[in-house]
């Protein structure tokens, strides 16, 4: 498709022909947790699966900025890991600028899905709301999709077996005990990495930006970096055992110490981190395991 001149040109993410005939899962997809994975699974059963979410909501709505649960550069890896659940097809992600859809009514939003994006159908959770001021609910989505000739599939929420709703202190009216990004943030805040892993369906991976290695300090079996190098949300301050550092295809077992200003990696073998500072690495992945015993000691 040729480019158009002028400042009103839609970004490529809003006019990609790959969406034509696809089945779109609707949601926020911050944590890419097991509830989001189930949406992708159901979309894949009915066609080519896509995740459709919005970017820039915090800026538009005046929310306080916060670190993402999943680093942007790590999202493709996670979606790739979902392929075995989705008929060996990796769900693709499409992000639309929230400012361009904020004032759409529910009807206008579904019209956009049909006429501009060319999707064949949508999958959403039973608590999904859409349109300006969240005016539309799941039943409205079904009715409007029928009017525009789209398939609509509403699925039950994936429930959190830990049932910690009382501890969340959430004012979210949609909170009914389902797996959610709010619960993932809560578990990270508590330092409960076993719980985090259960919600995500995988270990939490923390991503360190390595481009400015002068900010790192390295000793024989210890590597330290300021938290400002983190690209996503770290768990609470504490000592975490059964972790691992991923360097290319090598996995180095380690423990992780998170304090108020820095993150420290301690390898169980001397000089194991020498390859980190000697290579031209752009990012460093740190996986937090889910041991049987509590994985955190509060400092």
PDB file of C-alpha atoms in Angstrom:
ATOM      1  CA  UNK A   1       0.000   0.000   0.000  1.00  0.00           C
ATOM      2  CA  UNK A   2       1.495   3.317  -1.033  1.00  0.00           C
ATOM      3  CA  UNK A   3       2.135   6.052   1.489  1.00  0.00           C
ATOM      4  CA  UNK A   4      -0.027   9.141   1.599  1.00  0.00           C
ATOM      5  CA  UNK A   5       1.079  12.681   2.210  1.00  0.00           C
ATOM      6  CA  UNK A   6      -0.299  14.894   4.940  1.00  0.00           C
ATOM      7  CA  UNK A   7      -0.376  14.808   8.698  1.00  0.00           C
ATOM      8  CA  UNK A   8      -3.642  12.888   8.999  1.00  0.00           C
ATOM      9  CA  UNK A   9      -2.239   9.642   7.632  1.00  0.00           C
ATOM     10  CA  UNK A  10      -3.176   6.703   9.832  1.00  0.00           C
ATOM     11  CA  UNK A  11      -0.273   4.816  11.388  1.00  0.00           C
ATOM     12  CA  UNK A  12       0.536   1.488   9.707  1.00  0.00           C
ATOM     13  CA  UNK A  13      -0.836  -0.452  12.711  1.00  0.00           C
ATOM     14  CA  UNK A  14      -4.327   0.805  11.810  1.00  0.00           C
ATOM     15  CA  UNK A  15      -4.332  -0.185   8.152  1.00  0.00           C
ATOM     16  CA  UNK A  16      -2.373  -3.429   8.002  1.00  0.00           C
ATOM     17  CA  UNK A  17      -3.902  -5.813   5.456  1.00  0.00           C
ATOM     18  CA  UNK A  18      -2.861  -8.797   7.596  1.00  0.00           C
ATOM     19  CA  UNK A  19      -5.898  -8.198   9.817  1.00  0.00           C
ATOM     20  CA  UNK A  20      -8.329  -8.925   7.010  1.00  0.00           C
ATOM     21  CA  UNK A  21     -10.297 -12.020   7.901  1.00  0.00           C
ATOM     22  CA  UNK A  22      -8.600 -12.357  11.278  1.00  0.00           C
ATOM     23  CA  UNK A  23     -10.151 -13.066  14.663  1.00  0.00           C
ATOM     24  CA  UNK A  24      -9.265 -10.340  17.144  1.00  0.00           C
ATOM     25  CA  UNK A  25      -8.984 -10.824  20.901  1.00  0.00           C
ATOM     26  CA  UNK A  26      -9.922  -7.633  22.729  1.00  0.00           C
ATOM     27  CA  UNK A  27      -8.303  -6.501  25.983  1.00  0.00           C
ATOM     28  CA  UNK A  28      -5.503  -4.490  27.580  1.00  0.00           C
ATOM     29  CA  UNK A  29      -2.881  -7.280  27.529  1.00  0.00           C
ATOM     30  CA  UNK A  30      -0.503  -5.609  29.978  1.00  0.00           C
ATOM     31  CA  UNK A  31       0.679  -8.772  31.723  1.00  0.00           C
ATOM     32  CA  UNK A  32       0.052 -11.328  28.949  1.00  0.00           C
ATOM     33  CA  UNK A  33      -1.265 -13.649  31.693  1.00  0.00           C
ATOM     34  CA  UNK A  34      -3.142 -16.951  31.398  1.00  0.00           C
ATOM     35  CA  UNK A  35      -6.470 -15.155  30.963  1.00  0.00           C
ATOM     36  CA  UNK A  36      -5.063 -13.299  27.965  1.00  0.00           C
ATOM     37  CA  UNK A  37      -3.633 -16.549  26.646  1.00  0.00           C
ATOM     38  CA  UNK A  38      -7.098 -18.122  26.807  1.00  0.00           C
ATOM     39  CA  UNK A  39      -8.469 -15.285  24.659  1.00  0.00           C
ATOM     40  CA  UNK A  40      -5.743 -16.003  22.099  1.00  0.00           C
ATOM     41  CA  UNK A  41      -6.514 -19.732  22.214  1.00  0.00           C
ATOM     42  CA  UNK A  42     -10.186 -19.128  21.520  1.00  0.00           C
ATOM     43  CA  UNK A  43      -9.363 -16.712  18.695  1.00  0.00           C
ATOM     44  CA  UNK A  44      -7.026 -19.286  17.133  1.00  0.00           C
ATOM     45  CA  UNK A  45      -9.795 -21.901  17.143  1.00  0.00           C
ATOM     46  CA  UNK A  46     -11.817 -19.682  14.833  1.00  0.00           C
ATOM     47  CA  UNK A  47      -9.243 -18.092  12.553  1.00  0.00           C
ATOM     48  CA  UNK A  48      -5.942 -16.246  12.469  1.00  0.00           C
ATOM     49  CA  UNK A  49      -5.453 -14.879  16.016  1.00  0.00           C
ATOM     50  CA  UNK A  50      -4.621 -11.274  16.795  1.00  0.00           C
ATOM     51  CA  UNK A  51      -4.451  -9.313  20.039  1.00  0.00           C
ATOM     52  CA  UNK A  52      -5.841  -5.802  19.747  1.00  0.00           C
ATOM     53  CA  UNK A  53      -4.984  -3.327  22.471  1.00  0.00           C
ATOM     54  CA  UNK A  54      -4.501   0.406  22.878  1.00  0.00           C
ATOM     55  CA  UNK A  55      -1.375   2.391  23.624  1.00  0.00           C
ATOM     56  CA  UNK A  56      -1.122   5.793  25.251  1.00  0.00           C
ATOM     57  CA  UNK A  57      -4.066   5.378  27.635  1.00  0.00           C
ATOM     58  CA  UNK A  58      -2.112   6.636  30.645  1.00  0.00           C
ATOM     59  CA  UNK A  59      -1.039   9.830  28.877  1.00  0.00           C
ATOM     60  CA  UNK A  60      -4.517  10.580  27.509  1.00  0.00           C
ATOM     61  CA  UNK A  61      -6.375   9.817  30.740  1.00  0.00           C
ATOM     62  CA  UNK A  62      -3.797  11.436  33.030  1.00  0.00           C
ATOM     63  CA  UNK A  63      -2.846   8.256  34.859  1.00  0.00           C
ATOM     64  CA  UNK A  64       0.398   8.146  36.797  1.00  0.00           C
ATOM     65  CA  UNK A  65       3.111   6.467  34.701  1.00  0.00           C
ATOM     66  CA  UNK A  66       4.098   2.980  35.871  1.00  0.00           C
ATOM     67  CA  UNK A  67       6.472   0.302  34.694  1.00  0.00           C
ATOM     68  CA  UNK A  68       4.967  -2.350  32.422  1.00  0.00           C
ATOM     69  CA  UNK A  69       4.739  -5.922  33.678  1.00  0.00           C
ATOM     70  CA  UNK A  70       6.227  -7.192  30.418  1.00  0.00           C
ATOM     71  CA  UNK A  71       9.043  -5.317  28.695  1.00  0.00           C
ATOM     72  CA  UNK A  72       8.049  -4.241  25.191  1.00  0.00           C
ATOM     73  CA  UNK A  73      11.026  -6.075  23.687  1.00  0.00           C
ATOM     74  CA  UNK A  74       9.983  -9.321  25.415  1.00  0.00           C
ATOM     75  CA  UNK A  75       6.390  -9.511  24.218  1.00  0.00           C
ATOM     76  CA  UNK A  76       7.133 -11.365  20.978  1.00  0.00           C
ATOM     77  CA  UNK A  77       8.945 -14.112  22.899  1.00  0.00           C
ATOM     78  CA  UNK A  78       5.899 -14.656  25.097  1.00  0.00           C
ATOM     79  CA  UNK A  79       3.493 -14.690  22.168  1.00  0.00           C
ATOM     80  CA  UNK A  80       5.766 -17.209  20.447  1.00  0.00           C
ATOM     81  CA  UNK A  81       5.492 -19.447  23.509  1.00  0.00           C
ATOM     82  CA  UNK A  82       1.698 -19.428  23.078  1.00  0.00           C
ATOM     83  CA  UNK A  83       1.880 -20.961  19.597  1.00  0.00           C
ATOM     84  CA  UNK A  84       1.570 -24.602  20.829  1.00  0.00           C
ATOM     85  CA  UNK A  85      -1.718 -23.603  22.512  1.00  0.00           C
ATOM     86  CA  UNK A  86      -2.936 -21.843  19.359  1.00  0.00           C
ATOM     87  CA  UNK A  87      -2.642 -24.524  16.698  1.00  0.00           C
ATOM     88  CA  UNK A  88       1.071 -23.792  16.230  1.00  0.00           C
ATOM     89  CA  UNK A  89       0.264 -20.231  15.162  1.00  0.00           C
ATOM     90  CA  UNK A  90       1.835 -17.330  17.033  1.00  0.00           C
ATOM     91  CA  UNK A  91      -0.778 -14.674  17.855  1.00  0.00           C
ATOM     92  CA  UNK A  92       0.192 -11.326  16.431  1.00  0.00           C
ATOM     93  CA  UNK A  93      -0.231  -8.110  18.341  1.00  0.00           C
ATOM     94  CA  UNK A  94      -1.796  -4.954  17.008  1.00  0.00           C
ATOM     95  CA  UNK A  95      -1.677  -1.740  19.019  1.00  0.00           C
ATOM     96  CA  UNK A  96      -3.801   1.304  18.230  1.00  0.00           C
ATOM     97  CA  UNK A  97      -3.235   4.806  19.549  1.00  0.00           C
ATOM     98  CA  UNK A  98      -5.892   5.271  22.242  1.00  0.00           C
ATOM     99  CA  UNK A  99      -6.326   8.948  21.365  1.00  0.00           C
ATOM    100  CA  UNK A 100      -7.740   7.915  17.973  1.00  0.00           C
ATOM    101  CA  UNK A 101     -10.503   5.753  19.447  1.00  0.00           C
ATOM    102  CA  UNK A 102     -11.188   7.381  22.810  1.00  0.00           C
ATOM    103  CA  UNK A 103     -14.378   9.150  21.788  1.00  0.00           C
ATOM    104  CA  UNK A 104     -15.828   6.361  19.633  1.00  0.00           C
ATOM    105  CA  UNK A 105     -19.231   5.088  20.688  1.00  0.00           C
ATOM    106  CA  UNK A 106     -19.618   1.310  20.973  1.00  0.00           C
ATOM    107  CA  UNK A 107     -21.238   1.302  17.545  1.00  0.00           C
ATOM    108  CA  UNK A 108     -18.421   3.352  15.992  1.00  0.00           C
ATOM    109  CA  UNK A 109     -15.820   1.083  17.551  1.00  0.00           C
ATOM    110  CA  UNK A 110     -17.354  -2.057  16.031  1.00  0.00           C
ATOM    111  CA  UNK A 111     -17.724  -0.229  12.728  1.00  0.00           C
ATOM    112  CA  UNK A 112     -13.994   0.518  12.830  1.00  0.00           C
ATOM    113  CA  UNK A 113     -13.247  -3.170  13.423  1.00  0.00           C
ATOM    114  CA  UNK A 114     -15.412  -4.137  10.484  1.00  0.00           C
ATOM    115  CA  UNK A 115     -14.797  -1.458   7.872  1.00  0.00           C
ATOM    116  CA  UNK A 116     -11.313  -0.117   8.625  1.00  0.00           C
ATOM    117  CA  UNK A 117      -9.565  -3.146  10.059  1.00  0.00           C
ATOM    118  CA  UNK A 118     -11.485  -5.782   8.133  1.00  0.00           C
ATOM    119  CA  UNK A 119     -11.641  -8.364  10.918  1.00  0.00           C
ATOM    120  CA  UNK A 120     -13.917 -11.388  10.600  1.00  0.00           C
ATOM    121  CA  UNK A 121     -14.711 -11.716  14.283  1.00  0.00           C
ATOM    122  CA  UNK A 122     -13.824 -10.853  17.870  1.00  0.00           C
ATOM    123  CA  UNK A 123     -13.224 -12.701  21.125  1.00  0.00           C
ATOM    124  CA  UNK A 124     -13.688 -10.958  24.469  1.00  0.00           C
ATOM    125  CA  UNK A 125     -14.077 -11.825  28.116  1.00  0.00           C
ATOM    126  CA  UNK A 126     -17.427 -11.673  29.841  1.00  0.00           C
ATOM    127  CA  UNK A 127     -16.410  -8.478  31.689  1.00  0.00           C
ATOM    128  CA  UNK A 128     -15.162  -6.628  28.609  1.00  0.00           C
ATOM    129  CA  UNK A 129     -16.329  -3.036  28.208  1.00  0.00           C
ATOM    130  CA  UNK A 130     -15.696  -0.731  25.274  1.00  0.00           C
ATOM    131  CA  UNK A 131     -16.618   2.579  23.696  1.00  0.00           C
ATOM    132  CA  UNK A 132     -16.469   6.073  25.168  1.00  0.00           C
ATOM    133  CA  UNK A 133     -16.703   5.954  28.962  1.00  0.00           C
ATOM    134  CA  UNK A 134     -16.905   2.142  28.682  1.00  0.00           C
ATOM    135  CA  UNK A 135     -20.543   2.459  27.624  1.00  0.00           C
ATOM    136  CA  UNK A 136     -20.708  -0.947  25.911  1.00  0.00           C
ATOM    137  CA  UNK A 137     -20.557  -4.375  27.561  1.00  0.00           C
ATOM    138  CA  UNK A 138     -20.188  -7.922  26.242  1.00  0.00           C
ATOM    139  CA  UNK A 139     -23.855  -8.228  25.289  1.00  0.00           C
ATOM    140  CA  UNK A 140     -23.654  -4.963  23.333  1.00  0.00           C
ATOM    141  CA  UNK A 141     -20.574  -6.288  21.555  1.00  0.00           C
ATOM    142  CA  UNK A 142     -22.471  -9.381  20.417  1.00  0.00           C
ATOM    143  CA  UNK A 143     -25.428  -7.350  19.135  1.00  0.00           C
ATOM    144  CA  UNK A 144     -23.298  -4.811  17.294  1.00  0.00           C
ATOM    145  CA  UNK A 145     -21.074  -7.469  15.736  1.00  0.00           C
ATOM    146  CA  UNK A 146     -24.187  -9.193  14.421  1.00  0.00           C
ATOM    147  CA  UNK A 147     -25.321  -5.915  12.842  1.00  0.00           C
ATOM    148  CA  UNK A 148     -21.980  -5.507  11.089  1.00  0.00           C
ATOM    149  CA  UNK A 149     -21.681  -9.137  10.033  1.00  0.00           C
ATOM    150  CA  UNK A 150     -18.909 -10.050  12.460  1.00  0.00           C
ATOM    151  CA  UNK A 151     -18.632 -13.170  14.571  1.00  0.00           C
ATOM    152  CA  UNK A 152     -18.496 -12.507  18.307  1.00  0.00           C
ATOM    153  CA  UNK A 153     -17.396 -14.973  20.970  1.00  0.00           C
ATOM    154  CA  UNK A 154     -17.694 -14.150  24.661  1.00  0.00           C
ATOM    155  CA  UNK A 155     -15.741 -16.445  26.958  1.00  0.00           C
ATOM    156  CA  UNK A 156     -15.816 -17.014  30.696  1.00  0.00           C
ATOM    157  CA  UNK A 157     -13.073 -15.425  32.750  1.00  0.00           C
ATOM    158  CA  UNK A 158     -10.126 -17.534  33.864  1.00  0.00           C
ATOM    159  CA  UNK A 159     -10.479 -17.513  37.622  1.00  0.00           C
ATOM    160  CA  UNK A 160      -7.698 -17.073  40.153  1.00  0.00           C
ATOM    161  CA  UNK A 161      -7.677 -20.139  42.379  1.00  0.00           C
ATOM    162  CA  UNK A 162      -5.922 -18.148  45.129  1.00  0.00           C
ATOM    163  CA  UNK A 163      -8.981 -15.905  45.512  1.00  0.00           C
ATOM    164  CA  UNK A 164      -7.281 -12.927  47.133  1.00  0.00           C
ATOM    165  CA  UNK A 165      -9.922 -10.337  46.225  1.00  0.00           C
ATOM    166  CA  UNK A 166     -10.230  -9.049  49.761  1.00  0.00           C
ATOM    167  CA  UNK A 167      -6.524  -8.254  49.895  1.00  0.00           C
ATOM    168  CA  UNK A 168      -6.458  -6.352  46.618  1.00  0.00           C
ATOM    169  CA  UNK A 169      -8.413  -3.341  47.931  1.00  0.00           C
ATOM    170  CA  UNK A 170      -9.460  -2.765  44.349  1.00  0.00           C
ATOM    171  CA  UNK A 171     -12.179  -0.329  43.406  1.00  0.00           C
ATOM    172  CA  UNK A 172     -12.475  -2.025  40.033  1.00  0.00           C
ATOM    173  CA  UNK A 173     -16.102  -2.998  39.539  1.00  0.00           C
ATOM    174  CA  UNK A 174     -14.970  -5.790  37.207  1.00  0.00           C
ATOM    175  CA  UNK A 175     -13.078  -7.515  40.028  1.00  0.00           C
ATOM    176  CA  UNK A 176     -14.819 -10.837  40.557  1.00  0.00           C
ATOM    177  CA  UNK A 177     -11.891 -13.101  41.296  1.00  0.00           C
ATOM    178  CA  UNK A 178     -10.584 -13.512  37.750  1.00  0.00           C
ATOM    179  CA  UNK A 179      -6.926 -13.587  36.751  1.00  0.00           C
ATOM    180  CA  UNK A 180      -5.931 -10.016  35.955  1.00  0.00           C
ATOM    181  CA  UNK A 181      -2.952  -7.724  35.472  1.00  0.00           C
ATOM    182  CA  UNK A 182      -3.942  -6.087  38.770  1.00  0.00           C
ATOM    183  CA  UNK A 183      -3.377  -9.415  40.521  1.00  0.00           C
ATOM    184  CA  UNK A 184       0.000  -9.846  38.841  1.00  0.00           C
ATOM    185  CA  UNK A 185       1.075  -6.412  40.088  1.00  0.00           C
ATOM    186  CA  UNK A 186      -0.212  -7.298  43.552  1.00  0.00           C
ATOM    187  CA  UNK A 187       1.802 -10.536  43.597  1.00  0.00           C
ATOM    188  CA  UNK A 188       4.959  -8.729  42.431  1.00  0.00           C
ATOM    189  CA  UNK A 189       4.408  -6.101  45.113  1.00  0.00           C
ATOM    190  CA  UNK A 190       4.243  -8.911  47.687  1.00  0.00           C
ATOM    191  CA  UNK A 191       7.301 -10.657  46.233  1.00  0.00           C
ATOM    192  CA  UNK A 192       5.346 -13.895  45.817  1.00  0.00           C
ATOM    193  CA  UNK A 193       6.999 -15.226  42.672  1.00  0.00           C
ATOM    194  CA  UNK A 194       5.268 -18.595  42.860  1.00  0.00           C
ATOM    195  CA  UNK A 195       1.936 -16.780  42.673  1.00  0.00           C
ATOM    196  CA  UNK A 196       3.237 -14.560  39.856  1.00  0.00           C
ATOM    197  CA  UNK A 197       4.237 -17.648  37.870  1.00  0.00           C
ATOM    198  CA  UNK A 198       0.792 -19.207  38.370  1.00  0.00           C
ATOM    199  CA  UNK A 199      -0.939 -16.076  37.068  1.00  0.00           C
ATOM    200  CA  UNK A 200       1.394 -15.651  34.110  1.00  0.00           C
ATOM    201  CA  UNK A 201       1.707 -19.313  33.178  1.00  0.00           C
ATOM    202  CA  UNK A 202       5.481 -18.776  33.060  1.00  0.00           C
ATOM    203  CA  UNK A 203       8.265 -17.320  35.179  1.00  0.00           C
ATOM    204  CA  UNK A 204       8.445 -13.541  35.373  1.00  0.00           C
ATOM    205  CA  UNK A 205      11.297 -12.193  33.249  1.00  0.00           C
ATOM    206  CA  UNK A 206      12.925  -8.927  34.232  1.00  0.00           C
ATOM    207  CA  UNK A 207      14.766  -7.101  31.444  1.00  0.00           C
ATOM    208  CA  UNK A 208      17.850  -4.969  32.089  1.00  0.00           C
ATOM    209  CA  UNK A 209      19.015  -2.465  29.491  1.00  0.00           C
ATOM    210  CA  UNK A 210      22.763  -3.049  29.058  1.00  0.00           C
ATOM    211  CA  UNK A 211      23.753  -0.331  26.596  1.00  0.00           C
ATOM    212  CA  UNK A 212      25.356   1.872  29.263  1.00  0.00           C
ATOM    213  CA  UNK A 213      27.602  -0.680  30.971  1.00  0.00           C
ATOM    214  CA  UNK A 214      29.501   2.054  32.809  1.00  0.00           C
ATOM    215  CA  UNK A 215      26.565   2.119  35.225  1.00  0.00           C
ATOM    216  CA  UNK A 216      27.109  -1.556  36.085  1.00  0.00           C
ATOM    217  CA  UNK A 217      29.530  -2.842  38.683  1.00  0.00           C
ATOM    218  CA  UNK A 218      30.932  -6.333  38.407  1.00  0.00           C
ATOM    219  CA  UNK A 219      32.861  -8.468  40.861  1.00  0.00           C
ATOM    220  CA  UNK A 220      33.845 -12.119  40.697  1.00  0.00           C
ATOM    221  CA  UNK A 221      30.362 -13.546  41.124  1.00  0.00           C
ATOM    222  CA  UNK A 222      28.239 -10.423  41.484  1.00  0.00           C
ATOM    223  CA  UNK A 223      26.763  -7.991  38.973  1.00  0.00           C
ATOM    224  CA  UNK A 224      24.934  -4.840  40.095  1.00  0.00           C
ATOM    225  CA  UNK A 225      22.894  -2.299  38.157  1.00  0.00           C
ATOM    226  CA  UNK A 226      20.683   0.677  39.070  1.00  0.00           C
ATOM    227  CA  UNK A 227      16.934   0.136  38.864  1.00  0.00           C
ATOM    228  CA  UNK A 228      16.770   2.887  36.259  1.00  0.00           C
ATOM    229  CA  UNK A 229      18.138   0.298  33.806  1.00  0.00           C
ATOM    230  CA  UNK A 230      15.028  -1.886  34.199  1.00  0.00           C
ATOM    231  CA  UNK A 231      12.550  -2.011  31.327  1.00  0.00           C
ATOM    232  CA  UNK A 232       9.723  -3.593  33.329  1.00  0.00           C
ATOM    233  CA  UNK A 233       8.364  -4.117  36.825  1.00  0.00           C
ATOM    234  CA  UNK A 234      10.607  -5.718  39.452  1.00  0.00           C
ATOM    235  CA  UNK A 235       9.277  -7.564  42.504  1.00  0.00           C
ATOM    236  CA  UNK A 236       9.464  -5.982  45.972  1.00  0.00           C
ATOM    237  CA  UNK A 237      12.767  -5.511  47.748  1.00  0.00           C
ATOM    238  CA  UNK A 238      14.201  -8.799  48.936  1.00  0.00           C
ATOM    239  CA  UNK A 239      16.385 -11.802  48.208  1.00  0.00           C
ATOM    240  CA  UNK A 240      15.169 -14.215  45.529  1.00  0.00           C
ATOM    241  CA  UNK A 241      16.670 -17.659  45.095  1.00  0.00           C
ATOM    242  CA  UNK A 242      16.308 -20.033  42.122  1.00  0.00           C
ATOM    243  CA  UNK A 243      16.675 -17.348  39.485  1.00  0.00           C
ATOM    244  CA  UNK A 244      18.642 -17.427  36.248  1.00  0.00           C
ATOM    245  CA  UNK A 245      20.338 -15.002  33.896  1.00  0.00           C
ATOM    246  CA  UNK A 246      19.917 -15.569  30.173  1.00  0.00           C
ATOM    247  CA  UNK A 247      22.863 -14.667  27.960  1.00  0.00           C
ATOM    248  CA  UNK A 248      22.295 -15.647  24.355  1.00  0.00           C
ATOM    249  CA  UNK A 249      21.347 -19.318  24.745  1.00  0.00           C
ATOM    250  CA  UNK A 250      23.209 -19.785  28.022  1.00  0.00           C
ATOM    251  CA  UNK A 251      21.320 -20.017  31.309  1.00  0.00           C
ATOM    252  CA  UNK A 252      23.300 -19.066  34.419  1.00  0.00           C
ATOM    253  CA  UNK A 253      21.697 -19.963  37.787  1.00  0.00           C
ATOM    254  CA  UNK A 254      21.817 -17.130  40.293  1.00  0.00           C
ATOM    255  CA  UNK A 255      20.111 -15.374  43.173  1.00  0.00           C
ATOM    256  CA  UNK A 256      18.738 -11.855  42.847  1.00  0.00           C
ATOM    257  CA  UNK A 257      18.764  -9.110  45.456  1.00  0.00           C
ATOM    258  CA  UNK A 258      16.448  -6.148  44.921  1.00  0.00           C
ATOM    259  CA  UNK A 259      17.022  -3.111  47.124  1.00  0.00           C
ATOM    260  CA  UNK A 260      15.723   0.447  47.072  1.00  0.00           C
ATOM    261  CA  UNK A 261      18.021   1.677  44.311  1.00  0.00           C
ATOM    262  CA  UNK A 262      19.715  -1.298  42.648  1.00  0.00           C
ATOM    263  CA  UNK A 263      19.375  -4.874  41.536  1.00  0.00           C
ATOM    264  CA  UNK A 264      22.172  -7.340  42.293  1.00  0.00           C
ATOM    265  CA  UNK A 265      22.795 -10.703  40.645  1.00  0.00           C
ATOM    266  CA  UNK A 266      24.882 -13.225  42.562  1.00  0.00           C
ATOM    267  CA  UNK A 267      26.058 -16.262  40.649  1.00  0.00           C
ATOM    268  CA  UNK A 268      26.743 -19.539  42.416  1.00  0.00           C
ATOM    269  CA  UNK A 269      30.006 -19.985  40.482  1.00  0.00           C
ATOM    270  CA  UNK A 270      32.943 -17.592  40.418  1.00  0.00           C
ATOM    271  CA  UNK A 271      33.508 -15.567  37.226  1.00  0.00           C
ATOM    272  CA  UNK A 272      30.251 -16.652  35.613  1.00  0.00           C
ATOM    273  CA  UNK A 273      29.341 -13.023  34.950  1.00  0.00           C
ATOM    274  CA  UNK A 274      32.594 -12.184  33.193  1.00  0.00           C
ATOM    275  CA  UNK A 275      30.937 -12.929  29.845  1.00  0.00           C
ATOM    276  CA  UNK A 276      28.237 -10.336  30.579  1.00  0.00           C
ATOM    277  CA  UNK A 277      30.567  -7.349  30.717  1.00  0.00           C
ATOM    278  CA  UNK A 278      32.848  -8.665  27.970  1.00  0.00           C
ATOM    279  CA  UNK A 279      30.067  -8.967  25.374  1.00  0.00           C
ATOM    280  CA  UNK A 280      28.271  -6.226  23.502  1.00  0.00           C
ATOM    281  CA  UNK A 281      24.877  -7.018  25.033  1.00  0.00           C
ATOM    282  CA  UNK A 282      21.935  -4.679  24.621  1.00  0.00           C
ATOM    283  CA  UNK A 283      19.618  -6.366  27.119  1.00  0.00           C
ATOM    284  CA  UNK A 284      19.874  -8.948  29.862  1.00  0.00           C
ATOM    285  CA  UNK A 285      17.020 -11.246  30.849  1.00  0.00           C
ATOM    286  CA  UNK A 286      16.529 -12.400  34.446  1.00  0.00           C
ATOM    287  CA  UNK A 287      14.036 -15.191  35.109  1.00  0.00           C
ATOM    288  CA  UNK A 288      12.484 -15.532  38.560  1.00  0.00           C
ATOM    289  CA  UNK A 289      11.762 -19.157  39.374  1.00  0.00           C
ATOM    290  CA  UNK A 290       8.880 -20.455  41.486  1.00  0.00           C
ATOM    291  CA  UNK A 291      10.473 -22.626  44.192  1.00  0.00           C
ATOM    292  CA  UNK A 292       8.389 -24.774  46.512  1.00  0.00           C
ATOM    293  CA  UNK A 293       9.399 -22.679  49.526  1.00  0.00           C
ATOM    294  CA  UNK A 294       8.863 -18.944  49.772  1.00  0.00           C
ATOM    295  CA  UNK A 295      11.197 -17.378  47.203  1.00  0.00           C
ATOM    296  CA  UNK A 296      11.666 -14.087  49.015  1.00  0.00           C
ATOM    297  CA  UNK A 297      13.246 -12.963  52.234  1.00  0.00           C
ATOM    298  CA  UNK A 298      12.252  -9.449  53.260  1.00  0.00           C
ATOM    299  CA  UNK A 299      15.244  -7.174  53.827  1.00  0.00           C
TER     300      UNK A 299
END
